Each structure stands twice: as C-alpha cells, then as structure tokens.
Amino acid sequence: MEQQKRYGHFDDQHREYVITDPQTPWPWINYLGNEDFFSLISNTAGGYSFYKDAKFRRITRYRYNNVPMDNGGRYFYIKDGDTVWNPGWKPCKTPLDFYECRHGMGYTRITGRKSQVEASVLFFVPLGKWAEVQKLTLKNTSQQTKQLKLFSFEEWCLWNAATDMENFQRNFSTGEVEIEGSTIYHKTEYRERRNHYAFYHVNTEIQGFDTDRETFVGLYNEFADPQAVIEGRPHNSHAHGWSPIASHYIEVTLQPGEQRDFIFLLGYIENEHDKKFSAPQVINKEKAHQLIAELDTTEKVDKAFAELCQYWDALLNIYKVKTGNPKLDRMVNIWNQYQCMVTFNFSRSASFFESGVGRGMGFRDSNQDLVGFVHQIPPRARQRIIDIASTQFPDGGCYHQYQPLTKRGNNDIGGGFNDDPCWLIFGTVAYIKETGDFSILDEMVPFDNQPGTEVTLFEHLRVSMDHVINNLGPHALPLIGRADWNDCLNLNCFSMDPNESFQTTENVTEGSKAESLMIAGLFVVTGKDYIALCKALAERIENGEFSTLNSQFLAAEAARMQQAVDAMIVAVEKHGWDGEWYLRAYDYYGRKIGSHECDEAKIFIESQGWCTMAEIGAEQGMVAKSLDACKKYLECEHGMVLNNPAFSRFIYEYGEISSYPEGYKENAGIFCHNNPWVIIGECIAGRGNDAWSHYAKILPSYVEEKYQTLHKVEPYVNCQMVAGKDAFRPGEGKNSWLTGTAAWMWYTVSEFILGIKPDYDGIRIDPCLPETAGDYTVSRRFREAEYEIAIHPNGAQKGVKQIVLDGKPIEGTVIPYSKGRHTVEVTM
Ligand code: GLC
Ligand code: GLC
C-alpha cells in the first residue's frame, strides 16, 4: 500500500479538526451559519457566502472546478517588506513558517506565521445575524517594529449565481458599489427590483480601498499576484460595471510583541421597498450601520463567538455517549451530529461538489435528513416537514425538489419519483417520536402551495401511502416511475440523446411494467410506521387529547394499511426473491433486475437493505440469506458497493446507472448512504458483529486513521460515494458533506447500534453490538427529561434482559417517559 501521509488530526477536547498542511489532497471545508446567512470555507479560506439560497442570493463569487483548485475566497494579503503572504497560504502560496486550520462547530480559525508575524483569522457567522465575522489578529513576535501593509479581498457575485456565470453581455454593465468610510457596499441591481445589498466593513480607519477587480488584480494577473498588492498601494477605484470587488487597505505598525485585532464584517441587508433609498441613487444604510455597531469591537465579537460555542454545547449535550473508544465517541458526540445539522440546512444544494445552482431542497433527501436533526431543534424540523408537505400534489405525488428561498416546487425537475411520498411518513414519524407532538398531524397544509387546498398533515401522510397503493405493477409491486431512491435507475427513460437528462426524461410510461423492490421494502417499513402512528394517536384521542381526527377513522386506516402491507409482503416473497437475495426491480418489459440470471449487476444493495429492515420473509430465512449475500458479493475493504458486478456497458433500458464507469457513483460505487440500511438490517436480525464491521468501514474516524491520502476528501465527515472495488482506485472518496449518509449513520449508531430509540411513549432500549463491546453510558435529553443510561452488554450482541429505572426494575424495554432526571441500568 502506498505510504499514507497525514494532513491533520482530531482535537476532541475543542471539537475541532486540525489541519496542519495547507496542501490537503482536496480542499477540506467547513460550513458557517445557522439559519439564513451561510458560508462555505476551505482550509485556505476559499469559498463563498450566500443568504438562504445558494442560487438566488449568492453574495460572493466562487469559481468551481478551477485551475488552480479552490480559487476565490476571503483573502488577506500581508505585505511585509517585499514579501507578500496569506494566513491560509493561498492564494500567494508563499511558504509559511507555521500553518494551521482548525475547523470547529460553525467556525474556522486559520493561523499563519511568516517572518515573526502571526496572523490568525477567526471566521464565523454569529447566531441570528446576517453576516460573516472575520476577526483577524496580527501579532509581531519579533524584536523589531514591523510596518505591514494589509489588503483585504472579497469578490461580489451579482446575486444570481447561475446568470452570474453566463450572462456576461448584461453583467459587465450592471455592477454598482458605494463607499462610505471603511465600508464598501455592493448594490448591483438595487436600483431596480432588488431590495437587498451587501457590505464589507472593517472596524478601523482605512488608508485606501479598491472596488474594481481589474484595477486591484490587474487584467492579466491572478489572485496570487494582485497588481495593487505588488505595488503596495491601493488605487481607490470605484467599480462601474465589470466585476465589483471589495478590498480595504490598512497600514499597520506593530511594536515588538504587540498584537492588534481587526474585525472585518461581510453583511447582507434587506430594506422594505419604500425605504430603499436615503437620497436618489443612495442606499438607505440604516440597517447596515446597526449591524456594524453590533459587531465592531473585539469584546462584542468575542461575546458573539462565546454564544455560538454555547449554542453548540447545548446541541451536543442532547445525546452523548461514553464508550472509551475515542474513534466512536468523537463521531457520535461531535462530527456526525454536526454533519447532520449541515445537511439539514443545505440538503444537497451547496458544497464543493454541489455548485449551488442546480439543486434546491430534495423531497426525499430532506425527509431523511430529519432523522439526523430532529433531536437538536425540533421546531425547525417541524417547520421543515410542513414546507416539504406543501410541495405535494393531491394524489400524493410530489415535486422532487423545492427552492429554499421561495419554498416552491421546482418545475425544472418536476415529480414522478415514486419513492418520494413514503419519505414524508419516515420524517414525520421521527419528529413525533422525538417530541410527542401529535398536534403536527392537525396542521393544515396546502398542496403545491396553492391557497385553498389545505388539508391536515395526516391527510398528506394518507395520500402518500395511497400513492404507492394506487401505483402497483403486474406483480403487485410498486411501479418505479422516473426512479426510486436510486436516481439513476431510470427504467422508463429510454434516452439516446446525450442532451437529455436521465432524471427528467421519461419517454415511455404507458404499459410500463417497471417495479421496484426498494420501494416495496420502504413501503412495508413506513406502512408499519403509519399503522403504529394511527394506533398511538387513537389511543391519545381516547384518553381525551384533542385532535381533529377521530379514533374510529384511525382504527379503520390502521386496518386498511395492515392489509396493504401484508399484501406487499406476500408480493415480495412471491415475486421479489431470487433464491439468495432480493431482486432489485423489474424493467419496463417485466424482466428481472438484480438476479443471478443477469449477466452483470446480479445483486443490488438497496432492496437488501429495505427488505431486511422490513423483515420480509424472515421466518423463511430470507433476511439471513440476504445479509450473507451482502457480505459475500457487496462488501470490500472500504464498505459495501451498490451493485455487483458493475455494469461494463451502457444499457439503454436502465438509464443513468450504467452510464458511470465501473466502481463510481451508482454503478458499483460504495454509496455510503445505503450501507446503513444493511447495517440496520443486521441490527434488527441481531447480528452485532457484522453490523459493527460494516459500520466501522465507513466511519470517518476509522478511515481518517488509515487512508488520508487515498480517501482525499474531508476525514471528519462522510462523503456520498467512495470508489468501489471495481474502480481504478478503490477507496477514493468524492461528494463530501451533503449526503443522506450523515442522517443514516446517525440513525444507525444512535438507535440501532447503541440502541437508544425514541418512541411515542418513551425511550426503547435495544442495542445491537459486537461481542467485544464493553460497558458504555449514554446521556440523553428527551423532551423534558434527562436519562443517564448505563449499558452492560456482557458479551451479548443483542437482547435486553433487564432494565432498572431509578433503582426499580421495569417490565419490557421501553423506559416510560416522565419529566426530570432519571438513571437507567440496562443488562443484556
Ligand atoms: C443523491 C441524491 C439522492 C439519491 C441518491 C442516489 O445522493 O441526492 O436523492 O437518492 O443520489 O441516487
Ligand atoms: C446524478 C447522480 C445522483 C444524483 C442525481 C441528482 O444522477 O449520480 O447521485 O442523485 O444526479 O440529480
């Protein structure tokens, strides 16, 4: 194996990943921001900011897939004599005497040292503020006085990130700025319909500025050698059209040992339409002045930073495990939960692999993200469920994506992904189990955001299930539509035109026999959830709780769904079993996919995961055989591949899945997202050793230890896809950060491995562990209670023998919910 170089390490005490070499194998990024104002920041300060929507409100510009990589960001140029350097090494790439980047919870601190000057920048978005703070601390560690020239740099995006990259005939004439003291305002298109502007401020007097890119950088220069910095003087340029930027120029004298803070603030403001201007053509800056005043001293900024840290302390105190295995504890207690928050915020919209212009919030993606996030801030999860359900159609189908800014369904992609509706049950059930808030089911929610169409959320769940029931194929299995969870299994697409998107092209549906075993399993799992939900709500109504629904109706619904679920189980057992594993699908013509009879792709992971989670055919041994087949055919050193063997040629009838070269993405990549499905299947079957070995293979902290160079992407979070065993370089990761893997890894470890499962009436304790597991404790805040749970596995993989609650043994495995602090002892 090639020698694996290390680029950083975990610092668990500070909840940071510490990068010690700026030349990471790929930019290793972090996310700043909590609700409205967001930034992406790499380990060299590359990246960009936006307000709510990475497409429609891009504040600063970024060039994806650039040469060199990761070009554009918030850059500080420090000119010390003839030497120019940046604290984050890029863009000048002047060798530093010391470099360190610490990515933490909602902040990043980058420190560089050169010739006895230290520059440390703390980047974060304060809670509730529409701004990125950049607190730069300059320190003279030498014995001489230092005369430094400091230039800041941000490049404005002309708001719509898509047209910003293409409509140059217009863009080059629209750019406008204003300069007032130490603040540079970006107001392109403010004169017309936009009622928002951005600004870049520093809390000190400046000795000059630039706002025109060509003047500052020079037409044939690069970010690495901007003209103004080379000359050592600003030009006080005022941008008119072309590309507006913001650069402050500050002369700094530092005595030996002296240190000074500079607070830079990148802010975003919206004004009411009738209050846009303070004079003709002049922005009303009142709100900007206010925002600046809130963050213009070291004390104020330090306080805002302390608040952010407390916020994360509180969030990460909700579920805390102590196993004595630092690699597990740090993922459960820190990074997995952090990644869940990020995916909840961004769905799949903006990362270094998702350009922020293509995809809004996914219906299925966002519902899955909920299981990773709901314990943290339930009210936000609640709102998300309502937003998602509002993009549904009356027949239960739904838009596949919606835009975060407008919350409207995205017409470019449309609907027709037949797994989508089931995920609404999945997300809603997770929310109610966590909070006990059944009232969400009474919320009135529209279809397709049309006023006047409102029905209860419960009704949305009902039509979701019906969408599956009303769209069954010849084997009584669910019709797949455009695709199920696997966006690339396009069985009704039949496209030979490379300009058509596989996802949105559906050339034939009439007479299609294309059915999905993945949806079948998903339907059984969510159908059982739906039945349990109906029963739990009926029970509450009978105990006098208010609901607009009534218990007879719910009992009838539960019975109706039980029949549908039973019928689905029969259909899978009869038409979905291949002898050693579950089939994956039937194609348009009704031919098997994922069968030993096929030439390639004889077995797929998704149906193994969902049908084992659903325990279909467990008594006949199907579950155990399917799980064994996953080990035999799908597993490799880096995880389980999606299908095996990989497709070696394009298959017109299957669509995008066979468009990828072997071992990548949906063609036999290790699509980390679906590994947890099999792991949960293992846990339900009680096979703790196997569950753990699959889990550890894709657990970032284990990968971090062994494969930093090979893996390439951030070692502190999961990526969507790792190249599979058929790939040229198995183990290479791609598409980091925004992936359903985050929520699924969390759901798997928190509920199925460690075994702490929120339920309607309390917490169910049901761990599934490797035999080698020692005693561990979980502290879990649950609604208005705190549970301190100690688990003694005694070498068992599964099976709780006894639970002692506050010193008294209880019956069964559910700790009944009651307010206050409780101690729980669990013996397996
Ligand atoms: C991507 C999509 C997700 C899909 C998966 C498999 O991660 O965001 O919706 O399920 O790919 O195709
Ligand atoms: C591509 C990707 C898939 C993703 C889809 C989203 O098909 O392979 O992972 O879900 O695009 O549009």
PDB file of N, CA and C in Angstrom, residues 353-404:
ATOM      1  N   PHE A 353     -18.897  19.981  -4.247  1.00  0.00           N
ATOM      2  CA  PHE A 353     -19.320  19.089  -5.336  1.00  0.00           C
ATOM      3  C   PHE A 353     -20.703  19.457  -5.848  1.00  0.00           C
ATOM      4  N   GLU A 354     -21.410  20.253  -5.086  1.00  0.00           N
ATOM      5  CA  GLU A 354     -22.745  20.707  -5.484  1.00  0.00           C
ATOM      6  C   GLU A 354     -22.624  22.213  -5.670  1.00  0.00           C
ATOM      7  N   SER A 355     -22.821  22.662  -6.899  1.00  0.00           N
ATOM      8  CA  SER A 355     -22.456  24.040  -7.238  1.00  0.00           C
ATOM      9  C   SER A 355     -23.407  25.088  -6.679  1.00  0.00           C
ATOM     10  N   GLY A 356     -24.501  24.646  -6.085  1.00  0.00           N
ATOM     11  CA  GLY A 356     -25.424  25.625  -5.518  1.00  0.00           C
ATOM     12  C   GLY A 356     -26.393  26.188  -6.540  1.00  0.00           C
ATOM     13  N   VAL A 357     -26.216  25.878  -7.800  1.00  0.00           N
ATOM     14  CA  VAL A 357     -27.150  26.399  -8.795  1.00  0.00           C
ATOM     15  C   VAL A 357     -28.128  25.335  -9.273  1.00  0.00           C
ATOM     16  N   GLY A 358     -27.778  24.079  -9.117  1.00  0.00           N
ATOM     17  CA  GLY A 358     -28.580  23.034  -9.738  1.00  0.00           C
ATOM     18  C   GLY A 358     -29.726  22.522  -8.901  1.00  0.00           C
ATOM     19  N   ARG A 359     -29.510  22.376  -7.615  1.00  0.00           N
ATOM     20  CA  ARG A 359     -30.476  21.625  -6.825  1.00  0.00           C
ATOM     21  C   ARG A 359     -30.896  22.408  -5.600  1.00  0.00           C
ATOM     22  N   GLY A 360     -32.183  22.400  -5.354  1.00  0.00           N
ATOM     23  CA  GLY A 360     -32.685  23.039  -4.139  1.00  0.00           C
ATOM     24  C   GLY A 360     -32.755  22.020  -3.025  1.00  0.00           C
ATOM     25  N   MET A 361     -33.881  21.983  -2.319  1.00  0.00           N
ATOM     26  CA  MET A 361     -34.068  21.039  -1.231  1.00  0.00           C
ATOM     27  C   MET A 361     -34.796  19.826  -1.800  1.00  0.00           C
ATOM     28  N   GLY A 362     -34.233  18.637  -1.593  1.00  0.00           N
ATOM     29  CA  GLY A 362     -34.866  17.440  -2.119  1.00  0.00           C
ATOM     30  C   GLY A 362     -35.981  16.957  -1.204  1.00  0.00           C
ATOM     31  N   PHE A 363     -37.065  16.466  -1.790  1.00  0.00           N
ATOM     32  CA  PHE A 363     -38.181  15.930  -1.001  1.00  0.00           C
ATOM     33  C   PHE A 363     -37.714  14.725  -0.190  1.00  0.00           C
ATOM     34  N   ARG A 364     -37.129  13.746  -0.890  1.00  0.00           N
ATOM     35  CA  ARG A 364     -36.688  12.560  -0.158  1.00  0.00           C
ATOM     36  C   ARG A 364     -35.474  12.869   0.705  1.00  0.00           C
ATOM     37  N   ASP A 365     -34.560  13.692   0.164  1.00  0.00           N
ATOM     38  CA  ASP A 365     -33.333  13.989   0.908  1.00  0.00           C
ATOM     39  C   ASP A 365     -33.654  14.680   2.226  1.00  0.00           C
ATOM     40  N   SER A 366     -34.501  15.705   2.146  1.00  0.00           N
ATOM     41  CA  SER A 366     -34.774  16.491   3.351  1.00  0.00           C
ATOM     42  C   SER A 366     -35.534  15.684   4.390  1.00  0.00           C
ATOM     43  N   ASN A 367     -36.405  14.807   3.951  1.00  0.00           N
ATOM     44  CA  ASN A 367     -37.097  13.957   4.916  1.00  0.00           C
ATOM     45  C   ASN A 367     -36.130  13.038   5.645  1.00  0.00           C
ATOM     46  N   GLN A 368     -35.173  12.511   4.899  1.00  0.00           N
ATOM     47  CA  GLN A 368     -34.199  11.642   5.550  1.00  0.00           C
ATOM     48  C   GLN A 368     -33.305  12.433   6.486  1.00  0.00           C
ATOM     49  N   ASP A 369     -32.957  13.657   6.064  1.00  0.00           N
ATOM     50  CA  ASP A 369     -32.110  14.491   6.921  1.00  0.00           C
ATOM     51  C   ASP A 369     -32.740  14.706   8.290  1.00  0.00           C
ATOM     52  N   LEU A 370     -34.063  14.689   8.330  1.00  0.00           N
ATOM     53  CA  LEU A 370     -34.767  14.934   9.593  1.00  0.00           C
ATOM     54  C   LEU A 370     -34.373  13.950  10.696  1.00  0.00           C
ATOM     55  N   VAL A 371     -34.138  12.696  10.356  1.00  0.00           N
ATOM     56  CA  VAL A 371     -33.826  11.741  11.430  1.00  0.00           C
ATOM     57  C   VAL A 371     -32.471  12.031  12.068  1.00  0.00           C
ATOM     58  N   GLY A 372     -31.656  12.794  11.373  1.00  0.00           N
ATOM     59  CA  GLY A 372     -30.364  13.153  11.955  1.00  0.00           C
ATOM     60  C   GLY A 372     -30.421  14.443  12.742  1.00  0.00           C
ATOM     61  N   PHE A 373     -31.488  15.174  12.550  1.00  0.00           N
ATOM     62  CA  PHE A 373     -31.528  16.536  13.074  1.00  0.00           C
ATOM     63  C   PHE A 373     -32.595  16.760  14.134  1.00  0.00           C
ATOM     64  N   VAL A 374     -33.640  15.957  14.095  1.00  0.00           N
ATOM     65  CA  VAL A 374     -34.853  16.287  14.858  1.00  0.00           C
ATOM     66  C   VAL A 374     -34.608  16.434  16.360  1.00  0.00           C
ATOM     67  N   HIS A 375     -33.644  15.695  16.910  1.00  0.00           N
ATOM     68  CA  HIS A 375     -33.406  15.812  18.350  1.00  0.00           C
ATOM     69  C   HIS A 375     -32.760  17.143  18.705  1.00  0.00           C
ATOM     70  N   GLN A 376     -32.186  17.815  17.711  1.00  0.00           N
ATOM     71  CA  GLN A 376     -31.438  19.026  18.037  1.00  0.00           C
ATOM     72  C   GLN A 376     -32.340  20.251  18.204  1.00  0.00           C
ATOM     73  N   ILE A 377     -33.103  20.581  17.134  1.00  0.00           N
ATOM     74  CA  ILE A 377     -34.000  21.745  17.235  1.00  0.00           C
ATOM     75  C   ILE A 377     -35.357  21.349  16.659  1.00  0.00           C
ATOM     76  N   PRO A 378     -36.177  20.672  17.457  1.00  0.00           N
ATOM     77  CA  PRO A 378     -37.443  20.155  16.923  1.00  0.00           C
ATOM     78  C   PRO A 378     -38.326  21.192  16.216  1.00  0.00           C
ATOM     79  N   PRO A 379     -38.409  22.433  16.696  1.00  0.00           N
ATOM     80  CA  PRO A 379     -39.293  23.370  15.977  1.00  0.00           C
ATOM     81  C   PRO A 379     -38.860  23.606  14.521  1.00  0.00           C
ATOM     82  N   ARG A 380     -37.572  23.581  14.281  1.00  0.00           N
ATOM     83  CA  ARG A 380     -37.128  23.758  12.892  1.00  0.00           C
ATOM     84  C   ARG A 380     -37.472  22.516  12.071  1.00  0.00           C
ATOM     85  N   ALA A 381     -37.395  21.359  12.695  1.00  0.00           N
ATOM     86  CA  ALA A 381     -37.763  20.131  11.991  1.00  0.00           C
ATOM     87  C   ALA A 381     -39.250  20.167  11.652  1.00  0.00           C
ATOM     88  N   ARG A 382     -40.034  20.684  12.590  1.00  0.00           N
ATOM     89  CA  ARG A 382     -41.477  20.766  12.381  1.00  0.00           C
ATOM     90  C   ARG A 382     -41.783  21.637  11.158  1.00  0.00           C
ATOM     91  N   GLN A 383     -41.162  22.806  11.128  1.00  0.00           N
ATOM     92  CA  GLN A 383     -41.386  23.717  10.003  1.00  0.00           C
ATOM     93  C   GLN A 383     -40.960  23.055   8.686  1.00  0.00           C
ATOM     94  N   ARG A 384     -39.866  22.329   8.736  1.00  0.00           N
ATOM     95  CA  ARG A 384     -39.363  21.682   7.521  1.00  0.00           C
ATOM     96  C   ARG A 384     -40.383  20.685   6.992  1.00  0.00           C
ATOM     97  N   ILE A 385     -40.998  19.928   7.904  1.00  0.00           N
ATOM     98  CA  ILE A 385     -41.989  18.927   7.484  1.00  0.00           C
ATOM     99  C   ILE A 385     -43.154  19.622   6.772  1.00  0.00           C
ATOM    100  N   ILE A 386     -43.600  20.731   7.339  1.00  0.00           N
ATOM    101  CA  ILE A 386     -44.719  21.470   6.723  1.00  0.00           C
ATOM    102  C   ILE A 386     -44.291  22.009   5.347  1.00  0.00           C
ATOM    103  N   ASP A 387     -43.090  22.551   5.269  1.00  0.00           N
ATOM    104  CA  ASP A 387     -42.603  23.080   3.980  1.00  0.00           C
ATOM    105  C   ASP A 387     -42.556  21.979   2.923  1.00  0.00           C
ATOM    106  N   ILE A 388     -42.052  20.832   3.333  1.00  0.00           N
ATOM    107  CA  ILE A 388     -41.919  19.721   2.386  1.00  0.00           C
ATOM    108  C   ILE A 388     -43.311  19.269   1.928  1.00  0.00           C
ATOM    109  N   ALA A 389     -44.197  19.066   2.903  1.00  0.00           N
ATOM    110  CA  ALA A 389     -45.524  18.553   2.569  1.00  0.00           C
ATOM    111  C   ALA A 389     -46.274  19.529   1.673  1.00  0.00           C
ATOM    112  N   SER A 390     -45.973  20.811   1.795  1.00  0.00           N
ATOM    113  CA  SER A 390     -46.662  21.823   0.974  1.00  0.00           C
ATOM    114  C   SER A 390     -46.322  21.716  -0.507  1.00  0.00           C
ATOM    115  N   THR A 391     -45.308  20.926  -0.840  1.00  0.00           N
ATOM    116  CA  THR A 391     -44.953  20.778  -2.254  1.00  0.00           C
ATOM    117  C   THR A 391     -45.518  19.483  -2.836  1.00  0.00           C
ATOM    118  N   GLN A 392     -46.435  18.888  -2.071  1.00  0.00           N
ATOM    119  CA  GLN A 392     -47.035  17.633  -2.522  1.00  0.00           C
ATOM    120  C   GLN A 392     -48.256  17.917  -3.403  1.00  0.00           C
ATOM    121  N   PHE A 393     -48.626  16.964  -4.238  1.00  0.00           N
ATOM    122  CA  PHE A 393     -49.838  17.064  -5.062  1.00  0.00           C
ATOM    123  C   PHE A 393     -50.970  16.267  -4.399  1.00  0.00           C
ATOM    124  N   PRO A 394     -52.231  16.573  -4.771  1.00  0.00           N
ATOM    125  CA  PRO A 394     -53.362  15.893  -4.119  1.00  0.00           C
ATOM    126  C   PRO A 394     -53.325  14.368  -4.247  1.00  0.00           C
ATOM    127  N   ASP A 395     -52.669  13.839  -5.262  1.00  0.00           N
ATOM    128  CA  ASP A 395     -52.650  12.366  -5.379  1.00  0.00           C
ATOM    129  C   ASP A 395     -51.501  11.741  -4.595  1.00  0.00           C
ATOM    130  N   GLY A 396     -50.791  12.553  -3.826  1.00  0.00           N
ATOM    131  CA  GLY A 396     -49.708  12.007  -3.008  1.00  0.00           C
ATOM    132  C   GLY A 396     -48.346  12.113  -3.672  1.00  0.00           C
ATOM    133  N   GLY A 397     -48.324  12.296  -4.985  1.00  0.00           N
ATOM    134  CA  GLY A 397     -47.049  12.528  -5.667  1.00  0.00           C
ATOM    135  C   GLY A 397     -46.504  13.877  -5.216  1.00  0.00           C
ATOM    136  N   CYS A 398     -45.304  14.213  -5.636  1.00  0.00           N
ATOM    137  CA  CYS A 398     -44.752  15.480  -5.139  1.00  0.00           C
ATOM    138  C   CYS A 398     -43.642  15.973  -6.046  1.00  0.00           C
ATOM    139  N   TYR A 399     -43.317  17.251  -5.859  1.00  0.00           N
ATOM    140  CA  TYR A 399     -42.120  17.783  -6.519  1.00  0.00           C
ATOM    141  C   TYR A 399     -40.906  17.099  -5.918  1.00  0.00           C
ATOM    142  N   HIS A 400     -39.944  16.824  -6.739  1.00  0.00           N
ATOM    143  CA  HIS A 400     -38.747  16.144  -6.257  1.00  0.00           C
ATOM    144  C   HIS A 400     -37.842  17.106  -5.470  1.00  0.00           C
ATOM    145  N   GLN A 401     -37.951  18.396  -5.813  1.00  0.00           N
ATOM    146  CA  GLN A 401     -37.137  19.404  -5.112  1.00  0.00           C
ATOM    147  C   GLN A 401     -37.917  20.699  -4.988  1.00  0.00           C
ATOM    148  N   TYR A 402     -37.517  21.525  -4.025  1.00  0.00           N
ATOM    149  CA  TYR A 402     -38.068  22.877  -3.956  1.00  0.00           C
ATOM    150  C   TYR A 402     -36.966  23.879  -3.635  1.00  0.00           C
ATOM    151  N   GLN A 403     -37.207  25.160  -3.984  1.00  0.00           N
ATOM    152  CA  GLN A 403     -36.192  26.187  -3.744  1.00  0.00           C
ATOM    153  C   GLN A 403     -36.333  26.731  -2.332  1.00  0.00           C
ATOM    154  N   PRO A 404     -35.238  26.801  -1.569  1.00  0.00           N
ATOM    155  CA  PRO A 404     -35.340  27.275  -0.191  1.00  0.00           C
ATOM    156  C   PRO A 404     -35.845  28.722  -0.082  1.00  0.00           C
TER     157      PRO A 404
END
